[in-house]
Amino acid sequence: MADTRHLISLRDLTDADLDRIVRRGREIAAEDPAVRKEPLRGRVIGVYFSKTSTRTRTSFTAGALRLGARVVTFGPGDLQLNTGETLADTARVLGGMLDGLVIRTAGAPEELRRFAEHCPAVVNAMSADEHPTQALADLTTLWSRLGRLDGLKLLYAGEGNNTAAALALALPRFSAVELEFRTPPGYGLEPAVLAEAQALAARSGSRVSERHDMESLPEGADVVYTTRWQTTGTSKSDPAWQRVFEPFQVNAAVMARCPDALFMHDLPAHRGQEVTAEVLDGPLSIAFEQAQYKLHSATAVLEWCLGQ
Ligand code: CP
């Protein structure tokens, strides 16, 4: 398995790797699946989701099948981890049987790194602090839609969650990007992630900033992006948390302040909370196209991780 690679964090990717996966995702989107080769024929991919998922689990499963692999899936209640078997023992056993393992966990990336000690080609399909394959799908969507990532202006409104962290670690690698986070007070990006994103931006002539209000929105945004307020697998200790989030709802008034912007959402959505139905289902929304791109991007990730 010398030619396999893990994708546990976007930090695992060089700029060239990131560029390659996004380009390949675009190529896959344009391919006719009926004539596609099956480079993973004979391989077996495990898909282990300890948390709910519609898009990510389906995109990696469908992507692996389309590449010719066979797939073994494990849901939240399936593995003996639930009855006290250690993670190390689980990883050792799965690693001896599988060629790749796609994992969603409520835990930290360290949990995935422990799987990676024994398993070839571990993919982070969302952990507590990063959702790297979401950012890859988002960048693939944006590049396909706008024909560029350089010079992109993206306004993110909502919680500084794992999707926000992934965008922060990916988009500023492209040049002259302006990435502005508007996060509720107390629910911002991890300071270390913001600092890392700003360091990436400084290297590429981009800019990353964060504020905790919705005043003076940046001019000329190409994209307004939000995510659900209750990130999958998490809850908030403050019973009044919604009051803090309400000013960050993306509605027609916010979109009117960004007149040239498309709207993106990683889904699932709660219409009436982080976004109104008018915006999510409106003509500027590319949220469902973005969901479709998760398949193309997951396929590109599997090719990259499995050494194709
Ligand atoms: N965006 C996303 O990760 O969706 P799922 O939770 O449905 O996989």
XYZ file of C-alpha atoms and ligand atoms in Angstrom:
316
model
C 0.000 0.000 0.000
C 3.011 2.294 -0.471
C 1.090 4.428 -2.948
C -1.833 5.280 -0.651
C -2.299 8.570 1.223
C -4.425 9.836 4.081
C -6.612 12.930 3.948
C -7.319 13.694 7.591
C -6.822 17.437 7.476
C -6.375 19.943 4.681
C -2.970 20.438 6.284
C -2.107 17.018 4.774
C -2.358 18.529 1.279
C 0.294 20.568 -0.450
C -1.004 23.433 -2.572
C -0.338 21.237 -5.606
C -2.363 18.362 -4.087
C -5.267 20.699 -3.353
C -5.171 22.116 -6.853
C -4.990 18.623 -8.346
C -7.994 17.277 -6.401
C -10.121 20.298 -7.270
C -9.161 20.099 -10.967
C -9.827 16.363 -11.035
C -13.232 16.889 -9.411
C -14.119 19.282 -12.224
C -12.959 16.770 -14.833
C -15.019 14.013 -13.213
C -18.087 16.276 -13.206
C -17.739 16.613 -16.974
C -17.108 12.905 -17.650
C -19.706 10.456 -18.851
C -19.941 7.894 -15.970
C -20.938 5.222 -18.504
C -17.504 5.283 -20.165
C -15.415 5.893 -17.047
C -12.614 3.462 -16.251
C -12.759 1.605 -12.948
C -9.284 2.143 -11.465
C -10.317 0.825 -8.036
C -11.618 -2.534 -9.300
C -10.542 -5.201 -6.835
C -10.203 -2.733 -3.942
C -12.456 -2.734 -0.865
C -13.341 0.600 0.774
C -14.815 0.845 4.279
C -17.255 3.664 5.003
C -17.658 4.141 8.770
C -20.002 6.912 9.911
C -20.528 7.207 13.650
C -22.746 10.254 12.974
C -25.637 10.895 10.607
C -24.980 11.902 7.008
C -26.869 12.147 3.751
C -24.444 13.777 1.320
C -20.960 12.781 2.455
C -21.701 9.134 3.114
C -23.580 8.741 -0.168
C -20.967 10.627 -2.176
C -18.080 8.486 -0.929
C -20.078 5.278 -1.303
C -21.274 6.145 -4.810
C -17.834 7.478 -5.744
C -16.113 4.264 -4.653
C -18.660 2.132 -6.513
C -18.293 4.236 -9.661
C -14.518 3.740 -9.464
C -15.093 -0.028 -9.404
C -14.374 -0.655 -5.716
C -16.513 -2.718 -3.394
C -17.804 -0.993 -0.309
C -18.379 -2.144 3.273
C -20.414 0.284 5.375
C -20.600 0.648 9.154
C -23.205 2.820 10.858
C -23.137 4.272 14.380
C -24.164 1.042 16.107
C -22.263 -1.554 14.090
C -18.698 -1.921 15.308
C -17.543 -3.582 18.526
C -16.230 -0.164 19.515
C -19.725 0.155 21.011
C -19.080 -2.787 23.310
C -15.681 -1.657 24.500
C -13.191 -2.874 21.884
C -10.389 -0.351 21.657
C -9.923 1.970 18.743
C -6.411 0.611 18.214
C -7.652 -2.980 17.999
C -10.491 -1.921 15.681
C -8.101 -0.034 13.415
C -5.671 -2.948 13.318
C -8.376 -5.383 12.256
C -9.994 -3.085 9.668
C -6.596 -2.106 8.317
C -5.822 -5.736 7.558
C -8.981 -6.136 5.504
C -9.640 -2.821 3.773
C -7.785 -0.772 1.166
C -9.240 2.526 2.375
C -11.459 3.799 5.164
C -13.722 6.867 5.049
C -14.656 7.980 8.572
C -17.056 10.475 10.126
C -16.540 10.949 13.826
C -17.604 13.355 16.570
C -14.043 13.119 17.835
C -10.886 15.005 17.051
C -8.570 14.305 14.080
C -6.283 12.439 16.498
C -8.857 9.636 16.450
C -8.480 9.437 12.682
C -4.696 9.528 12.971
C -4.890 6.490 15.219
C -6.901 4.686 12.545
C -4.275 5.810 10.038
C -1.532 4.045 12.025
C -3.042 0.756 10.877
C -5.293 1.524 7.884
C -4.223 2.588 4.427
C -5.895 5.690 2.958
C -7.953 7.132 5.821
C -10.297 9.960 4.746
C -11.824 12.426 7.197
C -15.495 12.674 6.237
C -16.006 15.187 9.072
C -14.528 15.400 12.526
C -15.277 17.791 15.354
C -12.976 20.515 14.170
C -12.639 20.109 10.400
C -14.703 19.007 7.402
C -11.971 18.874 4.770
C -13.875 17.081 2.025
C -16.654 19.690 2.282
C -14.186 22.461 1.472
C -12.812 20.433 -1.448
C -16.331 20.008 -2.826
C -17.039 23.718 -2.261
C -13.919 24.798 -4.122
C -14.705 22.402 -6.966
C -18.216 23.847 -7.212
C -16.953 27.417 -7.165
C -14.257 26.816 -9.742
C -16.765 25.137 -12.043
C -19.339 27.895 -11.547
C -17.091 30.964 -11.657
C -14.141 29.646 -13.680
C -11.644 30.728 -11.023
C -10.759 30.684 -7.352
C -8.090 33.389 -7.523
C -9.567 36.742 -6.585
C -12.711 35.219 -5.077
C -14.572 37.218 -2.411
C -16.497 34.998 -0.024
C -18.587 36.179 2.923
C -19.269 33.449 5.490
C -22.087 34.163 7.981
C -22.675 31.774 10.870
C -20.870 29.560 13.318
C -17.108 29.114 13.075
C -17.632 25.366 12.852
C -15.801 22.532 11.096
C -16.993 23.638 7.649
C -15.808 27.188 8.339
C -12.447 25.863 9.533
C -12.030 23.825 6.366
C -12.819 26.825 4.155
C -10.306 28.848 6.164
C -7.597 26.235 5.575
C -8.306 25.835 1.850
C -9.486 28.987 0.109
C -6.735 31.427 1.209
C -4.147 29.285 -0.564
C -5.410 30.800 -3.812
C -4.232 34.280 -4.714
C -5.979 37.578 -4.003
C -8.850 35.834 -2.195
C -10.913 37.824 0.311
C -12.493 35.548 2.898
C -14.517 37.289 5.572
C -16.117 35.451 8.484
C -19.058 36.979 10.358
C -19.563 34.717 13.353
C -21.765 35.135 16.458
C -19.884 36.293 19.572
C -18.644 33.222 21.392
C -19.073 30.982 18.329
C -16.176 32.090 16.159
C -13.324 30.238 14.511
C -10.727 28.704 16.774
C -8.083 31.451 17.138
C -5.344 29.047 16.013
C -7.271 28.211 12.818
C -7.865 31.901 12.077
C -4.161 32.618 12.589
C -3.210 29.706 10.325
C -5.625 30.909 7.635
C -4.192 34.415 7.862
C -0.678 33.028 7.484
C -1.767 31.112 4.358
C -3.386 34.291 3.054
C -0.265 36.366 3.654
C 1.696 33.893 1.538
C -0.691 34.110 -1.425
C -1.635 37.783 -1.332
C -5.071 36.992 0.087
C -6.909 38.293 3.145
C -8.840 36.483 5.895
C -10.757 38.380 8.558
C -13.393 37.735 11.197
C -15.959 39.983 12.883
C -18.808 39.233 15.247
C -21.522 41.396 13.701
C -23.276 41.899 10.364
C -22.527 45.622 9.995
C -20.592 47.056 7.027
C -20.580 43.894 4.922
C -17.708 43.729 2.430
C -18.430 45.122 -1.019
C -18.436 42.980 -4.122
C -18.852 39.535 -2.512
C -19.047 36.749 -5.114
C -20.509 34.298 -2.627
C -22.464 34.363 0.622
C -22.031 31.083 2.492
C -23.738 29.730 5.581
C -24.154 26.432 7.446
C -26.759 25.119 9.841
C -26.566 26.559 13.326
C -26.553 23.145 15.010
C -23.594 21.398 13.390
C -24.114 17.633 13.041
C -23.169 15.802 16.219
C -22.969 18.921 18.407
C -25.197 20.783 20.852
C -24.894 24.123 22.610
C -24.800 24.510 26.369
C -26.413 27.989 26.395
C -30.213 27.489 26.206
C -30.536 31.003 24.689
C -27.962 30.418 21.929
C -30.455 31.104 19.114
C -30.757 34.786 20.132
C -27.034 35.243 19.482
C -27.323 33.602 16.061
C -30.441 35.387 14.777
C -28.651 38.501 13.432
C -26.521 36.183 11.257
C -29.433 34.688 9.298
C -28.920 34.918 5.543
C -32.140 36.416 4.192
C -33.218 38.612 1.298
C -31.988 41.731 3.107
C -28.476 40.272 3.496
C -28.407 39.119 -0.136
C -29.556 42.604 -1.243
C -26.436 43.995 0.458
C -24.329 41.627 -1.683
C -25.974 42.236 -5.065
C -23.580 40.158 -7.202
C -23.343 37.175 -4.861
C -24.344 33.557 -5.264
C -25.563 31.716 -2.182
C -23.953 28.513 -0.874
C -24.879 26.175 1.983
C -23.214 22.873 2.809
C -26.619 21.384 3.793
C -28.572 20.048 5.577
C -30.466 23.310 6.036
C -32.992 24.555 8.525
C -35.143 27.004 6.555
C -36.107 29.866 8.851
C -32.971 29.568 10.989
C -29.630 30.174 9.270
C -31.278 30.880 5.898
C -34.735 31.746 4.681
C -36.516 29.512 2.183
C -36.617 32.492 -0.190
C -32.813 32.534 -0.377
C -32.098 28.793 -0.217
C -34.675 27.992 -2.891
C -34.127 31.208 -4.838
C -32.349 31.823 -8.154
C -29.002 32.782 -6.624
C -28.698 29.594 -4.581
C -26.270 26.940 -5.818
C -26.600 24.838 -2.651
C -27.978 21.775 -4.408
C -25.435 22.004 -7.231
C -22.841 22.197 -4.425
C -24.314 18.997 -2.929
C -24.022 17.283 -6.316
C -20.378 18.302 -6.528
C -19.724 16.343 -3.346
C -19.945 13.189 -5.466
C -17.417 14.427 -8.038
C -15.090 15.713 -5.360
C -15.326 12.555 -3.226
C -14.461 10.528 -6.325
C -11.391 12.714 -6.881
C -10.398 12.335 -3.212
C -10.645 8.534 -3.431
C -8.526 8.499 -6.589
C -5.895 10.654 -4.864
C -5.889 8.645 -1.614
C -5.786 5.285 -3.375
C -2.889 6.381 -5.566
C -4.667 6.678 -8.902
N -22.634 18.687 4.138
C -22.596 17.479 4.718
O -21.564 17.045 5.261
O -23.760 16.801 4.616
P -24.063 15.418 5.354
O -23.989 15.676 6.848
O -25.432 15.030 4.905
O -23.022 14.432 4.947
